[in-house]
């Protein structure tokens, strides 16, 4: 197995929404805001080369939305998915599987693109299967009013119509060991129903893909929960269990949304679990 970080593009989100009830005077110490109260956000994926499978975890928001839509998210920087894949020697047509942690637009939008004539939509990865789970699919395609703006029809229905949509079984449990894709999966429900977090053993270390359970290093303290979460108290319970387990087992946390930190480790302190060290992927796992 080989694992590569893939940058799909950076954007900005409202810092208050990202930190919920935590005051700005506190959260801006780790996630400084601009004049519009926006903070830097990444859309960082993982690419897993495992035998004859090449699995991409999440796709970023893609490029098919309108200029008005993208103006809400202030995209910045030079990262894009195709450039990142090329840097690792791959093309999107090489991807065999797209694993979607959940179906909010900033995680799955890049899976679907306009067709050549811009008359409809098609898979952006023509040789790949799309993986979600049935419980989350139902949640996304019959959305509650709070999340409706994040579950976009143009991202979801074309997956189903393409025939490339597949469901990970076993989402009624909290943990699945060695799924069909060759890695473990943690299921968490605080942010959205049955979000899936991939967990890997790589070079004798354990990496957990954080998705939206812990978006940035600034979200490590237990009460620091996003305003976007549908069940914030459940998120806190899920975080508490995970944070303690992470320290005890020396996990490396891989951040999808931290624009400035790729990996970190944690430690126990008298204030609870806190950040230990941050790393680039290359610092821990060498050249790729």
mmCIF file with all atom_site columns, C-alpha atoms in Angstrom, residues 166-282:
data_model
loop_
_atom_site.group_PDB
_atom_site.id
_atom_site.type_symbol
_atom_site.label_atom_id
_atom_site.label_alt_id
_atom_site.label_comp_id
_atom_site.label_asym_id
_atom_site.label_entity_id
_atom_site.label_seq_id
_atom_site.pdbx_PDB_ins_code
_atom_site.Cartn_x
_atom_site.Cartn_y
_atom_site.Cartn_z
_atom_site.occupancy
_atom_site.B_iso_or_equiv
_atom_site.pdbx_formal_charge
_atom_site.auth_seq_id
_atom_site.auth_comp_id
_atom_site.auth_asym_id
_atom_site.auth_atom_id
_atom_site.pdbx_PDB_model_num
ATOM 1   C CA . UNK A 1 166 ? -22.305 1.331  -4.333 1.00 0.00 ? 166 UNK A CA 1
ATOM 2   C CA . UNK A 1 167 ? -23.051 1.006  -0.626 1.00 0.00 ? 167 UNK A CA 1
ATOM 3   C CA . UNK A 1 168 ? -20.646 0.018  2.131  1.00 0.00 ? 168 UNK A CA 1
ATOM 4   C CA . UNK A 1 169 ? -22.432 -2.562 4.252  1.00 0.00 ? 169 UNK A CA 1
ATOM 5   C CA . UNK A 1 170 ? -22.398 -2.618 8.032  1.00 0.00 ? 170 UNK A CA 1
ATOM 6   C CA . UNK A 1 171 ? -23.158 1.015  8.806  1.00 0.00 ? 171 UNK A CA 1
ATOM 7   C CA . UNK A 1 172 ? -25.319 -0.020 11.781 1.00 0.00 ? 172 UNK A CA 1
ATOM 8   C CA . UNK A 1 173 ? -22.108 -0.522 13.773 1.00 0.00 ? 173 UNK A CA 1
ATOM 9   C CA . UNK A 1 174 ? -19.582 2.116  14.851 1.00 0.00 ? 174 UNK A CA 1
ATOM 10  C CA . UNK A 1 175 ? -16.529 0.413  13.370 1.00 0.00 ? 175 UNK A CA 1
ATOM 11  C CA . UNK A 1 176 ? -15.865 -1.834 10.412 1.00 0.00 ? 176 UNK A CA 1
ATOM 12  C CA . UNK A 1 177 ? -12.579 -3.698 10.238 1.00 0.00 ? 177 UNK A CA 1
ATOM 13  C CA . UNK A 1 178 ? -10.899 -4.056 6.834  1.00 0.00 ? 178 UNK A CA 1
ATOM 14  C CA . UNK A 1 179 ? -13.752 -3.138 4.505  1.00 0.00 ? 179 UNK A CA 1
ATOM 15  C CA . UNK A 1 180 ? -14.003 -4.212 0.888  1.00 0.00 ? 180 UNK A CA 1
ATOM 16  C CA . UNK A 1 181 ? -11.644 -1.340 0.027  1.00 0.00 ? 181 UNK A CA 1
ATOM 17  C CA . UNK A 1 182 ? -8.879  -2.621 2.281  1.00 0.00 ? 182 UNK A CA 1
ATOM 18  C CA . UNK A 1 183 ? -9.065  -0.221 5.217  1.00 0.00 ? 183 UNK A CA 1
ATOM 19  C CA . UNK A 1 184 ? -11.054 0.161  8.433  1.00 0.00 ? 184 UNK A CA 1
ATOM 20  C CA . UNK A 1 185 ? -14.026 2.534  8.679  1.00 0.00 ? 185 UNK A CA 1
ATOM 21  C CA . UNK A 1 186 ? -15.302 4.456  11.697 1.00 0.00 ? 186 UNK A CA 1
ATOM 22  C CA . UNK A 1 187 ? -18.959 5.585  11.598 1.00 0.00 ? 187 UNK A CA 1
ATOM 23  C CA . UNK A 1 188 ? -19.916 8.816  13.384 1.00 0.00 ? 188 UNK A CA 1
ATOM 24  C CA . UNK A 1 189 ? -23.287 10.567 13.483 1.00 0.00 ? 189 UNK A CA 1
ATOM 25  C CA . UNK A 1 190 ? -22.888 13.944 15.170 1.00 0.00 ? 190 UNK A CA 1
ATOM 26  C CA . UNK A 1 191 ? -22.052 15.981 12.089 1.00 0.00 ? 191 UNK A CA 1
ATOM 27  C CA . UNK A 1 192 ? -24.390 14.098 9.771  1.00 0.00 ? 192 UNK A CA 1
ATOM 28  C CA . UNK A 1 193 ? -25.918 10.622 9.686  1.00 0.00 ? 193 UNK A CA 1
ATOM 29  C CA . UNK A 1 194 ? -23.316 7.854  9.243  1.00 0.00 ? 194 UNK A CA 1
ATOM 30  C CA . UNK A 1 195 ? -20.317 9.899  8.244  1.00 0.00 ? 195 UNK A CA 1
ATOM 31  C CA . UNK A 1 196 ? -17.455 7.479  7.468  1.00 0.00 ? 196 UNK A CA 1
ATOM 32  C CA . UNK A 1 197 ? -13.853 8.019  8.600  1.00 0.00 ? 197 UNK A CA 1
ATOM 33  C CA . UNK A 1 198 ? -11.225 5.798  6.929  1.00 0.00 ? 198 UNK A CA 1
ATOM 34  C CA . UNK A 1 199 ? -8.533  4.367  9.196  1.00 0.00 ? 199 UNK A CA 1
ATOM 35  C CA . UNK A 1 200 ? -5.279  2.920  7.847  1.00 0.00 ? 200 UNK A CA 1
ATOM 36  C CA . UNK A 1 201 ? -2.268  1.072  9.143  1.00 0.00 ? 201 UNK A CA 1
ATOM 37  C CA . UNK A 1 202 ? 0.619   2.465  7.108  1.00 0.00 ? 202 UNK A CA 1
ATOM 38  C CA . UNK A 1 203 ? 4.333   2.065  7.760  1.00 0.00 ? 203 UNK A CA 1
ATOM 39  C CA . UNK A 1 204 ? 3.430   0.620  11.167 1.00 0.00 ? 204 UNK A CA 1
ATOM 40  C CA . UNK A 1 205 ? 1.512   3.770  12.102 1.00 0.00 ? 205 UNK A CA 1
ATOM 41  C CA . UNK A 1 206 ? -2.257  4.359  12.273 1.00 0.00 ? 206 UNK A CA 1
ATOM 42  C CA . UNK A 1 207 ? -3.733  7.233  10.259 1.00 0.00 ? 207 UNK A CA 1
ATOM 43  C CA . UNK A 1 208 ? -7.328  8.358  10.741 1.00 0.00 ? 208 UNK A CA 1
ATOM 44  C CA . UNK A 1 209 ? -8.929  10.610 8.113  1.00 0.00 ? 209 UNK A CA 1
ATOM 45  C CA . UNK A 1 210 ? -10.773 13.257 10.119 1.00 0.00 ? 210 UNK A CA 1
ATOM 46  C CA . UNK A 1 211 ? -13.286 14.561 7.552  1.00 0.00 ? 211 UNK A CA 1
ATOM 47  C CA . UNK A 1 212 ? -15.719 16.687 9.613  1.00 0.00 ? 212 UNK A CA 1
ATOM 48  C CA . UNK A 1 213 ? -15.366 15.045 13.022 1.00 0.00 ? 213 UNK A CA 1
ATOM 49  C CA . UNK A 1 214 ? -12.341 17.269 13.761 1.00 0.00 ? 214 UNK A CA 1
ATOM 50  C CA . UNK A 1 215 ? -11.958 19.680 10.828 1.00 0.00 ? 215 UNK A CA 1
ATOM 51  C CA . UNK A 1 216 ? -8.766  21.488 11.958 1.00 0.00 ? 216 UNK A CA 1
ATOM 52  C CA . UNK A 1 217 ? -6.281  21.392 14.819 1.00 0.00 ? 217 UNK A CA 1
ATOM 53  C CA . UNK A 1 218 ? -8.256  24.301 16.277 1.00 0.00 ? 218 UNK A CA 1
ATOM 54  C CA . UNK A 1 219 ? -11.196 21.928 16.781 1.00 0.00 ? 219 UNK A CA 1
ATOM 55  C CA . UNK A 1 220 ? -9.362  19.436 19.006 1.00 0.00 ? 220 UNK A CA 1
ATOM 56  C CA . UNK A 1 221 ? -10.684 20.723 22.385 1.00 0.00 ? 221 UNK A CA 1
ATOM 57  C CA . UNK A 1 222 ? -13.877 18.881 23.244 1.00 0.00 ? 222 UNK A CA 1
ATOM 58  C CA . UNK A 1 223 ? -16.423 21.754 23.168 1.00 0.00 ? 223 UNK A CA 1
ATOM 59  C CA . UNK A 1 224 ? -15.086 23.133 19.869 1.00 0.00 ? 224 UNK A CA 1
ATOM 60  C CA . UNK A 1 225 ? -17.862 21.791 17.656 1.00 0.00 ? 225 UNK A CA 1
ATOM 61  C CA . UNK A 1 226 ? -19.033 23.237 14.348 1.00 0.00 ? 226 UNK A CA 1
ATOM 62  C CA . UNK A 1 227 ? -22.320 25.076 14.067 1.00 0.00 ? 227 UNK A CA 1
ATOM 63  C CA . UNK A 1 228 ? -22.934 22.888 11.014 1.00 0.00 ? 228 UNK A CA 1
ATOM 64  C CA . UNK A 1 229 ? -23.240 19.711 13.108 1.00 0.00 ? 229 UNK A CA 1
ATOM 65  C CA . UNK A 1 230 ? -26.769 18.337 13.320 1.00 0.00 ? 230 UNK A CA 1
ATOM 66  C CA . UNK A 1 231 ? -26.218 16.741 16.739 1.00 0.00 ? 231 UNK A CA 1
ATOM 67  C CA . UNK A 1 232 ? -23.485 18.723 18.529 1.00 0.00 ? 232 UNK A CA 1
ATOM 68  C CA . UNK A 1 233 ? -23.792 16.888 21.853 1.00 0.00 ? 233 UNK A CA 1
ATOM 69  C CA . UNK A 1 234 ? -23.339 13.594 20.042 1.00 0.00 ? 234 UNK A CA 1
ATOM 70  C CA . UNK A 1 235 ? -20.289 15.030 18.273 1.00 0.00 ? 235 UNK A CA 1
ATOM 71  C CA . UNK A 1 236 ? -18.818 15.829 21.682 1.00 0.00 ? 236 UNK A CA 1
ATOM 72  C CA . UNK A 1 237 ? -19.364 12.251 22.867 1.00 0.00 ? 237 UNK A CA 1
ATOM 73  C CA . UNK A 1 238 ? -17.849 10.846 19.677 1.00 0.00 ? 238 UNK A CA 1
ATOM 74  C CA . UNK A 1 239 ? -14.904 13.207 19.924 1.00 0.00 ? 239 UNK A CA 1
ATOM 75  C CA . UNK A 1 240 ? -14.234 12.361 23.578 1.00 0.00 ? 240 UNK A CA 1
ATOM 76  C CA . UNK A 1 241 ? -14.053 8.639  22.862 1.00 0.00 ? 241 UNK A CA 1
ATOM 77  C CA . UNK A 1 242 ? -11.925 9.161  19.782 1.00 0.00 ? 242 UNK A CA 1
ATOM 78  C CA . UNK A 1 243 ? -9.520  11.672 21.338 1.00 0.00 ? 243 UNK A CA 1
ATOM 79  C CA . UNK A 1 244 ? -8.713  9.389  24.271 1.00 0.00 ? 244 UNK A CA 1
ATOM 80  C CA . UNK A 1 245 ? -8.324  6.398  21.986 1.00 0.00 ? 245 UNK A CA 1
ATOM 81  C CA . UNK A 1 246 ? -6.036  8.447  19.731 1.00 0.00 ? 246 UNK A CA 1
ATOM 82  C CA . UNK A 1 247 ? -3.673  9.337  22.554 1.00 0.00 ? 247 UNK A CA 1
ATOM 83  C CA . UNK A 1 248 ? -3.586  5.807  23.915 1.00 0.00 ? 248 UNK A CA 1
ATOM 84  C CA . UNK A 1 249 ? -2.847  4.315  20.494 1.00 0.00 ? 249 UNK A CA 1
ATOM 85  C CA . UNK A 1 250 ? -0.647  7.111  19.115 1.00 0.00 ? 250 UNK A CA 1
ATOM 86  C CA . UNK A 1 251 ? -2.834  7.779  16.089 1.00 0.00 ? 251 UNK A CA 1
ATOM 87  C CA . UNK A 1 252 ? -1.908  10.281 13.411 1.00 0.00 ? 252 UNK A CA 1
ATOM 88  C CA . UNK A 1 253 ? -4.862  12.518 12.567 1.00 0.00 ? 253 UNK A CA 1
ATOM 89  C CA . UNK A 1 254 ? -5.091  13.499 8.887  1.00 0.00 ? 254 UNK A CA 1
ATOM 90  C CA . UNK A 1 255 ? -6.962  16.766 8.337  1.00 0.00 ? 255 UNK A CA 1
ATOM 91  C CA . UNK A 1 256 ? -9.207  17.301 5.353  1.00 0.00 ? 256 UNK A CA 1
ATOM 92  C CA . UNK A 1 257 ? -10.069 20.916 6.178  1.00 0.00 ? 257 UNK A CA 1
ATOM 93  C CA . UNK A 1 258 ? -6.993  22.352 7.913  1.00 0.00 ? 258 UNK A CA 1
ATOM 94  C CA . UNK A 1 259 ? -5.361  24.535 5.263  1.00 0.00 ? 259 UNK A CA 1
ATOM 95  C CA . UNK A 1 260 ? -2.084  24.766 7.188  1.00 0.00 ? 260 UNK A CA 1
ATOM 96  C CA . UNK A 1 261 ? -1.648  21.379 8.909  1.00 0.00 ? 261 UNK A CA 1
ATOM 97  C CA . UNK A 1 262 ? -1.834  17.942 7.296  1.00 0.00 ? 262 UNK A CA 1
ATOM 98  C CA . UNK A 1 263 ? -1.198  15.653 10.272 1.00 0.00 ? 263 UNK A CA 1
ATOM 99  C CA . UNK A 1 264 ? -0.991  15.825 14.031 1.00 0.00 ? 264 UNK A CA 1
ATOM 100 C CA . UNK A 1 265 ? -0.594  13.725 17.139 1.00 0.00 ? 265 UNK A CA 1
ATOM 101 C CA . UNK A 1 266 ? -2.320  14.290 20.486 1.00 0.00 ? 266 UNK A CA 1
ATOM 102 C CA . UNK A 1 267 ? -1.437  14.194 24.184 1.00 0.00 ? 267 UNK A CA 1
ATOM 103 C CA . UNK A 1 268 ? -3.150  14.207 27.562 1.00 0.00 ? 268 UNK A CA 1
ATOM 104 C CA . UNK A 1 269 ? -2.920  17.451 29.552 1.00 0.00 ? 269 UNK A CA 1
ATOM 105 C CA . UNK A 1 270 ? -4.545  18.790 32.701 1.00 0.00 ? 270 UNK A CA 1
ATOM 106 C CA . UNK A 1 271 ? -7.044  20.548 30.393 1.00 0.00 ? 271 UNK A CA 1
ATOM 107 C CA . UNK A 1 272 ? -7.935  17.368 28.517 1.00 0.00 ? 272 UNK A CA 1
ATOM 108 C CA . UNK A 1 273 ? -6.614  16.017 25.239 1.00 0.00 ? 273 UNK A CA 1
ATOM 109 C CA . UNK A 1 274 ? -4.694  18.635 23.292 1.00 0.00 ? 274 UNK A CA 1
ATOM 110 C CA . UNK A 1 275 ? -2.453  18.994 20.267 1.00 0.00 ? 275 UNK A CA 1
ATOM 111 C CA . UNK A 1 276 ? 0.978   17.408 20.620 1.00 0.00 ? 276 UNK A CA 1
ATOM 112 C CA . UNK A 1 277 ? 2.822   17.881 17.317 1.00 0.00 ? 277 UNK A CA 1
ATOM 113 C CA . UNK A 1 278 ? 1.886   18.844 13.750 1.00 0.00 ? 278 UNK A CA 1
ATOM 114 C CA . UNK A 1 279 ? 3.569   17.347 10.689 1.00 0.00 ? 279 UNK A CA 1
ATOM 115 C CA . UNK A 1 280 ? 3.491   17.312 6.954  1.00 0.00 ? 280 UNK A CA 1
ATOM 116 C CA . UNK A 1 281 ? 2.723   13.919 5.461  1.00 0.00 ? 281 UNK A CA 1
ATOM 117 C CA . UNK A 1 282 ? 6.226   13.802 4.029  1.00 0.00 ? 282 UNK A CA 1
#
